[in-house]
XYZ file of C-alpha atoms in Angstrom:
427
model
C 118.845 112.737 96.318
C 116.165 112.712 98.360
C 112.521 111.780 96.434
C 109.153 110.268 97.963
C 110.719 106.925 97.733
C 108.103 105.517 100.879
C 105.297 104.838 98.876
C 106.204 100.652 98.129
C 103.616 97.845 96.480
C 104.972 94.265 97.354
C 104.125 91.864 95.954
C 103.734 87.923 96.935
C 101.794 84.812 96.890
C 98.487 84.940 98.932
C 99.081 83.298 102.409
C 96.500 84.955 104.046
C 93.207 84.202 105.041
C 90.294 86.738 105.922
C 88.481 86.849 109.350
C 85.949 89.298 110.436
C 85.645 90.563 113.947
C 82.175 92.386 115.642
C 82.936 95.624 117.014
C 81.664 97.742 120.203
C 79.134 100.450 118.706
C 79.688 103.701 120.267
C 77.040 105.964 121.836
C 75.039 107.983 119.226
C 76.188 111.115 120.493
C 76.212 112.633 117.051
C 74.698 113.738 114.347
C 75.382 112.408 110.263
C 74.660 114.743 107.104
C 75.056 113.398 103.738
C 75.353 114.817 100.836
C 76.835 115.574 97.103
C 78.996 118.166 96.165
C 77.914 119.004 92.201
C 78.908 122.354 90.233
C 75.795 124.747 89.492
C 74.243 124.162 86.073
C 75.991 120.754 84.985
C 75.961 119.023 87.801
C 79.399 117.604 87.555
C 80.835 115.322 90.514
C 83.047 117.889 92.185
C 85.554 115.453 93.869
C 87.400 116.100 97.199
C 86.030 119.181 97.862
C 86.093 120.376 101.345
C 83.339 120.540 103.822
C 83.919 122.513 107.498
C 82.141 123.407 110.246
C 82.436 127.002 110.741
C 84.409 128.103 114.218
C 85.408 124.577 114.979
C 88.015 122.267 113.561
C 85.857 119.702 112.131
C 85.824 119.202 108.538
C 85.837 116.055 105.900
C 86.237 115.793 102.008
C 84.025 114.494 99.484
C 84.721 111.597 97.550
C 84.875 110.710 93.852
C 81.335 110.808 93.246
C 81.201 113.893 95.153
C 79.376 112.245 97.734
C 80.584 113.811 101.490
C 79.548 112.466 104.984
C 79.730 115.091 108.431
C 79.292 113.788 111.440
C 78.792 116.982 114.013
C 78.534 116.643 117.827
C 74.490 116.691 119.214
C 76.394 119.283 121.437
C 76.681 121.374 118.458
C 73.262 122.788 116.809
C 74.067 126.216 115.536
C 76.474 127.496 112.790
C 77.484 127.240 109.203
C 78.788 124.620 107.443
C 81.185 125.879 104.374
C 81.557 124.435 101.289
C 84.397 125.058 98.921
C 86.032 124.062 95.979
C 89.031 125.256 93.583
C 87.784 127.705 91.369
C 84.484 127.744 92.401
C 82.524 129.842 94.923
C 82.410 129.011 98.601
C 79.032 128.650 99.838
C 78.036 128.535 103.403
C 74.653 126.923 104.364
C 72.994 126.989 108.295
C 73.568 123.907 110.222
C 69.956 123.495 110.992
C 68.608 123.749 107.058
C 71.138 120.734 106.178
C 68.978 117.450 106.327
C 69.839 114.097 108.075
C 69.172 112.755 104.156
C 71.127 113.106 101.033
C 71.863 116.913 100.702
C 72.797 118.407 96.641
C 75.007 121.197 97.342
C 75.651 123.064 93.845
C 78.748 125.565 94.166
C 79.217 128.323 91.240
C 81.962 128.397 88.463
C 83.772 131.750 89.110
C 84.004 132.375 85.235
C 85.923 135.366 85.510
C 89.785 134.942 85.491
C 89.778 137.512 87.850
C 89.166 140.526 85.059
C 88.430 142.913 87.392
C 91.220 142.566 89.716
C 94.747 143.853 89.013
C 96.820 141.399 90.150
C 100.763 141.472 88.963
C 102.229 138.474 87.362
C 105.221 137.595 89.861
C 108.550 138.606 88.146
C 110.876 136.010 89.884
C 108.523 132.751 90.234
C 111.423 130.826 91.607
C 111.932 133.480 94.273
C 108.504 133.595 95.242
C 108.522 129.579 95.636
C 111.907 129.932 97.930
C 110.369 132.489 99.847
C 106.942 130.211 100.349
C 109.350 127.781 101.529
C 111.659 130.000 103.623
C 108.517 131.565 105.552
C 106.321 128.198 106.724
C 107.318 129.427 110.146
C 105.533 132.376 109.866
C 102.423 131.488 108.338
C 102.104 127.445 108.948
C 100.892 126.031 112.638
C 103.811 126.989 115.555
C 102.288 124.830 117.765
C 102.648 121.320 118.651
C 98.868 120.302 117.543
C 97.510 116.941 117.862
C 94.979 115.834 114.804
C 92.997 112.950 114.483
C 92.273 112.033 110.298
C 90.956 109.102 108.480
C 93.047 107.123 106.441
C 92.258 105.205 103.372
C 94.324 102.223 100.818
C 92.365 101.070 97.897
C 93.894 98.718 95.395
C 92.259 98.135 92.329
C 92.506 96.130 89.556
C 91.500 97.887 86.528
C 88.310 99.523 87.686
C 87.092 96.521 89.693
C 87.764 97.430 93.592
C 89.599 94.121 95.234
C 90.968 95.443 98.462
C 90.246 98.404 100.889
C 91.670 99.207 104.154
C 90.584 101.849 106.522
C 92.233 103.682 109.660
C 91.600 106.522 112.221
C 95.113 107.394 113.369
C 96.447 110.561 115.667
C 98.667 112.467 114.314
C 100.986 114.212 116.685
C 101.870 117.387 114.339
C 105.010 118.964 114.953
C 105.593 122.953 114.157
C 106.105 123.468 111.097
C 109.576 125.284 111.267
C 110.727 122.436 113.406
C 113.217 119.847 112.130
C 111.271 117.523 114.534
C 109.244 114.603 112.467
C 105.391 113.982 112.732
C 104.598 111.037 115.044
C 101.423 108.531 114.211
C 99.693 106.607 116.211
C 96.996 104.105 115.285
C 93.375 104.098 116.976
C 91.212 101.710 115.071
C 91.578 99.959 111.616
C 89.761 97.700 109.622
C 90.244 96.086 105.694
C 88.563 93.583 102.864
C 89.675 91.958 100.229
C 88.829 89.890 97.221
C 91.395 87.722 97.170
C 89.895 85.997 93.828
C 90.193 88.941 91.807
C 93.926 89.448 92.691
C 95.631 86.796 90.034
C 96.773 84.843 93.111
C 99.045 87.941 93.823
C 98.698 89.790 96.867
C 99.615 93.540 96.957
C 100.437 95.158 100.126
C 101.487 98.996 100.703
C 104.657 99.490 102.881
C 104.711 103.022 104.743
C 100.555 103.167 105.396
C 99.572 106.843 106.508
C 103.326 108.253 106.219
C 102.382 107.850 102.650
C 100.450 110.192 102.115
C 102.141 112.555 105.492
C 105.135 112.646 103.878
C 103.303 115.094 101.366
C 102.836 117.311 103.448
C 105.416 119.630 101.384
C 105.695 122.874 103.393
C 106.663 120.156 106.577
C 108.856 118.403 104.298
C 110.500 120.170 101.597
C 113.169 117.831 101.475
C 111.393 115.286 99.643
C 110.772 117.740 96.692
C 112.397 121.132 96.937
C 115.286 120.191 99.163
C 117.610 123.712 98.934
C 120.048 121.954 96.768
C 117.390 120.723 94.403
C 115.075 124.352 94.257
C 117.747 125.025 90.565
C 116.713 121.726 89.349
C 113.300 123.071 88.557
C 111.969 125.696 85.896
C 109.134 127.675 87.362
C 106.562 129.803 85.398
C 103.449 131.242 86.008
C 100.080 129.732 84.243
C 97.290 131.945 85.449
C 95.495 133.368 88.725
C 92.262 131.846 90.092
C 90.111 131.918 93.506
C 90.368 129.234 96.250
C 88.008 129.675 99.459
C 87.661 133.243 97.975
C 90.901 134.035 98.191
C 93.313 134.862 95.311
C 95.702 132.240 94.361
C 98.866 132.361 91.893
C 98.703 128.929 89.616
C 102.539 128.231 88.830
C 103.787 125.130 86.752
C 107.287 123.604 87.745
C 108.630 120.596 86.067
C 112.770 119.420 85.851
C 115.557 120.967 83.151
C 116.156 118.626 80.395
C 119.492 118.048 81.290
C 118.833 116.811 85.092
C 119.034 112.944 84.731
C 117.479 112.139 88.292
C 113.860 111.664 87.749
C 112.075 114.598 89.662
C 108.520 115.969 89.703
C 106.106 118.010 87.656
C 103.356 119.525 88.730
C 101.138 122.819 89.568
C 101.520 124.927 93.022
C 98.712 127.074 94.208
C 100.266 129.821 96.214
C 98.159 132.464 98.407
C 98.672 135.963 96.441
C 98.333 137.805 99.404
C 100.319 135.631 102.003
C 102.555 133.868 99.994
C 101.328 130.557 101.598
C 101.243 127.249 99.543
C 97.485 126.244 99.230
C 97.549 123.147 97.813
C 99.659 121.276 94.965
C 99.256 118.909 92.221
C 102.051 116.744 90.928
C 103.747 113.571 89.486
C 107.130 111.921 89.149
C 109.322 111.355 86.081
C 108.893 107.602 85.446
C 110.421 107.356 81.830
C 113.223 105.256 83.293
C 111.241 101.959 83.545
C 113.829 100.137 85.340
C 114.781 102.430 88.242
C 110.823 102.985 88.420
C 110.711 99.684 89.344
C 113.658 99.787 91.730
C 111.926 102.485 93.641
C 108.775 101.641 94.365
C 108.935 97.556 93.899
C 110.320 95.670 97.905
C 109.220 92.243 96.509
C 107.614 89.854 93.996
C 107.497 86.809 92.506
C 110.634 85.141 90.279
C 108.594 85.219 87.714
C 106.501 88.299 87.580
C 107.749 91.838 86.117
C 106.193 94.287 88.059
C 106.765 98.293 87.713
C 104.628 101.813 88.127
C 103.002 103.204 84.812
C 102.343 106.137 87.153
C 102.917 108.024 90.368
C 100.963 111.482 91.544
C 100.590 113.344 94.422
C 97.933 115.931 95.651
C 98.384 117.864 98.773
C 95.534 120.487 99.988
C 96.358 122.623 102.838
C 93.449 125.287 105.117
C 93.814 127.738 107.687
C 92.632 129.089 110.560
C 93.214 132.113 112.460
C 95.753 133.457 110.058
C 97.598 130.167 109.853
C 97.660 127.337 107.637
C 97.836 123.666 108.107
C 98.005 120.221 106.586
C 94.256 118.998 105.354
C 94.464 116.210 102.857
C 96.981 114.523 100.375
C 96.120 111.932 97.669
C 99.121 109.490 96.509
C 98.386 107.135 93.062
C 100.626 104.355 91.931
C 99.387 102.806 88.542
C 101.236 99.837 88.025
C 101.696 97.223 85.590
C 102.021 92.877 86.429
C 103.423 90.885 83.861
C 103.692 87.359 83.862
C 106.072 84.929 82.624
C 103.507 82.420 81.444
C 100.347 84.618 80.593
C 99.180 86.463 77.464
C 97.946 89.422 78.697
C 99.301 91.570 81.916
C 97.004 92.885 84.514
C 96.942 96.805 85.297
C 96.638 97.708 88.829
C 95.992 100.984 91.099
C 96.799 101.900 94.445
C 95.727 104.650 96.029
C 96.207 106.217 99.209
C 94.293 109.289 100.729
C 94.605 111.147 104.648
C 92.161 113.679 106.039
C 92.795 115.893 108.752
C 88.875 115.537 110.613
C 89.454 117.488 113.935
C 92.916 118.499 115.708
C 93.585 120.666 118.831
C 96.613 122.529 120.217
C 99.114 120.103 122.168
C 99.575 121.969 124.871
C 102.349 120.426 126.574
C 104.036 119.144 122.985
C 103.268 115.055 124.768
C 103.975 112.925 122.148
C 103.092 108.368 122.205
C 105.933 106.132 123.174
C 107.992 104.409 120.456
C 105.738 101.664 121.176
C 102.726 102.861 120.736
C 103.554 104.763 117.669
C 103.694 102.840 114.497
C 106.101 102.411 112.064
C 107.284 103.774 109.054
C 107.287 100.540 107.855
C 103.837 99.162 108.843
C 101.588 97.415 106.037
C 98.452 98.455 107.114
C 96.562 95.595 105.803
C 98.663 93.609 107.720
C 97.029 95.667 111.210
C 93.610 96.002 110.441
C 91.210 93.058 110.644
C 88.327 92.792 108.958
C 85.041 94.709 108.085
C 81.723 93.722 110.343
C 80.287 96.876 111.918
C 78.764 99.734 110.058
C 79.112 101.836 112.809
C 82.378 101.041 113.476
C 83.799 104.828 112.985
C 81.293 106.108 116.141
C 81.476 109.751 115.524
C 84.587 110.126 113.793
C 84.350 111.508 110.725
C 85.260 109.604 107.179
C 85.367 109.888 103.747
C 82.570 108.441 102.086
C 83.501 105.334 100.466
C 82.394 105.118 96.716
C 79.306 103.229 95.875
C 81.607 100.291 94.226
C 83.498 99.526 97.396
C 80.434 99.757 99.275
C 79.107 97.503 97.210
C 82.114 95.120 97.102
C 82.286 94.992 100.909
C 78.632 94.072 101.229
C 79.763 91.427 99.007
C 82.590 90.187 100.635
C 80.755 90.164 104.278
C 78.376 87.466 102.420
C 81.056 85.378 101.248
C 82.857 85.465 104.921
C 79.089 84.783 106.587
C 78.570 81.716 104.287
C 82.018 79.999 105.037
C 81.982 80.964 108.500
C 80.618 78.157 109.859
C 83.453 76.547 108.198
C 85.926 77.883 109.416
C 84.850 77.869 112.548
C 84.561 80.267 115.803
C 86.932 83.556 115.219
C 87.883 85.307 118.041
């Protein structure tokens, strides 16, 4: 049985030491808006919504304040930049009335479930998720494209931020009725971590963006709703709702009672009208503490128990043109560290997130050479090297980091100034 098996924490004794590197800053051929996404009339944080520039391919998500950052060519001074968010109205404000500054973009509640509209509950939902599966030929990207996103690992301990890496990567995405895998390629990188708030344990992330690629559900089914798995699930339909002002089908899934393997639960938002999978929402069935453990654990200490209190996926999927595409997944793996020797054990978080910021067709289907493509195994922390330049991104875009990484970098950068001269000359 086939299950989303890549995501793995290892962990081991710190034998690393941090250096930070200066970086070339790119032209400033670009221009930044900031800005929070809130719901109209209570102002609530409305987290990874999306943000697009209308008629191109550029687009970012907000983060978990709400707080968004779009970078848009100087090239570029017309248009409409969209704002949307599930179950709320899409709103689309002019380019030129955005300001350089912080932006408060309210969006409104559609209150309605949809009264007005005669929409049929589906009879079969398990047929209509086999045919959303069957049909991602038809309605997913044909093409070869090539996409460039921004990739994200935070580890936390508690809610205290201790380590955050950062990567722009390619993505070389192949059709979606292809059998053909996704290739990855890494363009720049960068991490931090507070090594002192760690327990003397340092956690690393095998599998870096094919974490959160892998996801991608509609480009790999297998990991989920392989054929032979499809009977494993119940399906039922919750309600109906609006996403990007389009009509959506809400159905919940979860496993029968009497399948042992442990399997997923979640919510799929399906296109009423296309029959296209707009985004999903789910988690995995860790009641079985030991072969939790034996999934997602590679290595740790002798004396340490180690094993995930919780695993959940989000995947979130737009279109263009009449066809849809991959846009951003979210993987969390809550986890629990017990030692042999101490009282109390320490709860930790990992989380890893991938948005798609710009692609283009690949015209002639090129993909990188084994070498230059990077593994399924790579620990990106292990890559990246350090954080020194705040405009180290140029003009790609990025999600906006929350305030409390922000703030624990800024910390961190002190630390490494003040022993610098210790440890000598970096390179």
């Amino acid at each position: 049985m086939k299950t989303l098996q890549f995501l793995i924490a290892t962990c081991a004794a710190i034998l690393i030491s941090g250096n930070t590197y200066g970086f070339q800053q790119l032209e400033n051929n670009f221009k930044s808006y900031k800005g929070k996404v809130l719901e109209e009339g209570t102002n609530k944080k409305l987290v990874f919504a999306t943000i697009a520039l209308e008629g191109t391919n550029i687009s970012t998500i907000s983060n978990t304040e709400g707080e968004f950052l779009l970078k848009v060519p100087t090239t570029i001074d017309e248009g409409a930049v969209i704002f949307s968010f599930l179950g709320h109205a899409t709103r689309k404000i002019p380019l030129q009335e955005l300001k350089k500054g912080n932006n408060k973009i309210a969006l409104e509640v559609l209150i309605s479930e949809l009264e007005e509209v005669n929409i049929e509950v589906p009879k079969d939902v398990k047929a209509l998720i086999v045919e959303v599966l069957r049909k991602k030929g038809d309605h997913y990207f044909d093409k070869p494209t090539l996409m460039t996103a921004f990739y994200r690992e935070t580890i936390k301990k508690r809610r205290r931020n201790v380590s955050l890496s950062e990567a722009v990567v390619n993505i070389y995405k192949a059709p979606y009725a292809s059998n053909k895998k996704d290739a990855v390629q890494l363009y720049k990188a960068r991490k931090s971590t507070d090594y002192s708030k760690l327990d003397t344990v340092a956690l690393k992330l095998q599998g870096g963006p094919f974490n959160t690629l892998y996801v991608d559900i509609m480009k790999y089914p297998e990991y989920i709703f392989a054929e032979e798995q499809v009977d494993e699930y119940k399906f039922s339909f919750d309600r109906s709702t609006v996403i990007n002002d389009r009509l959506i089908y809400i159905i919940d899934f979860e496993q029968h009672e009497n399948i042992p393997n442990p399997l997923y639960a979640g919510k799929l938002y399906v296109d009423v009208e296309n029959k296209t999978l707009s985004s999903a929402v789910y988690k995995l069935n860790i009641t079985n503490r030991a072969l939790a453990s034996r999934l997602f654990v590679r290595k740790k200490p002798a004396n340490v128990d180690v094993w995930p209190t919780e695993v959940a996926y989000r995947v979130d999927y737009r279109s263009k043109n009449g066809k849809w595409y991959y846009g951003y997944s979210n993987v969390l793996l809550e986890f629990k560290v017990d030692w042999d020797d101490k009282l109390f054990n320490s709860v930790y978080s990992m989380t890893a997130e991938m948005a798609v910021t710009d692609w283009k067709l690949n015209t002639d289907g090129a993909t990188p050479k084994s070498k230059e493509r990077i593994k399924k195994s790579i620990i990106l922390n292990d890559e990246a090297i350090g954080f020194s330049d705040a405009d180290f991104w140029g003009e790609y875009n990025i999600i906006e980091p929350e305030k409390s990484i922000e703030s624990a970098i800024r910390k961190i950068q002190r630390q490494l100034k003040r022993a610098k001269p210790e440890r000598g000359s970096s390179k």
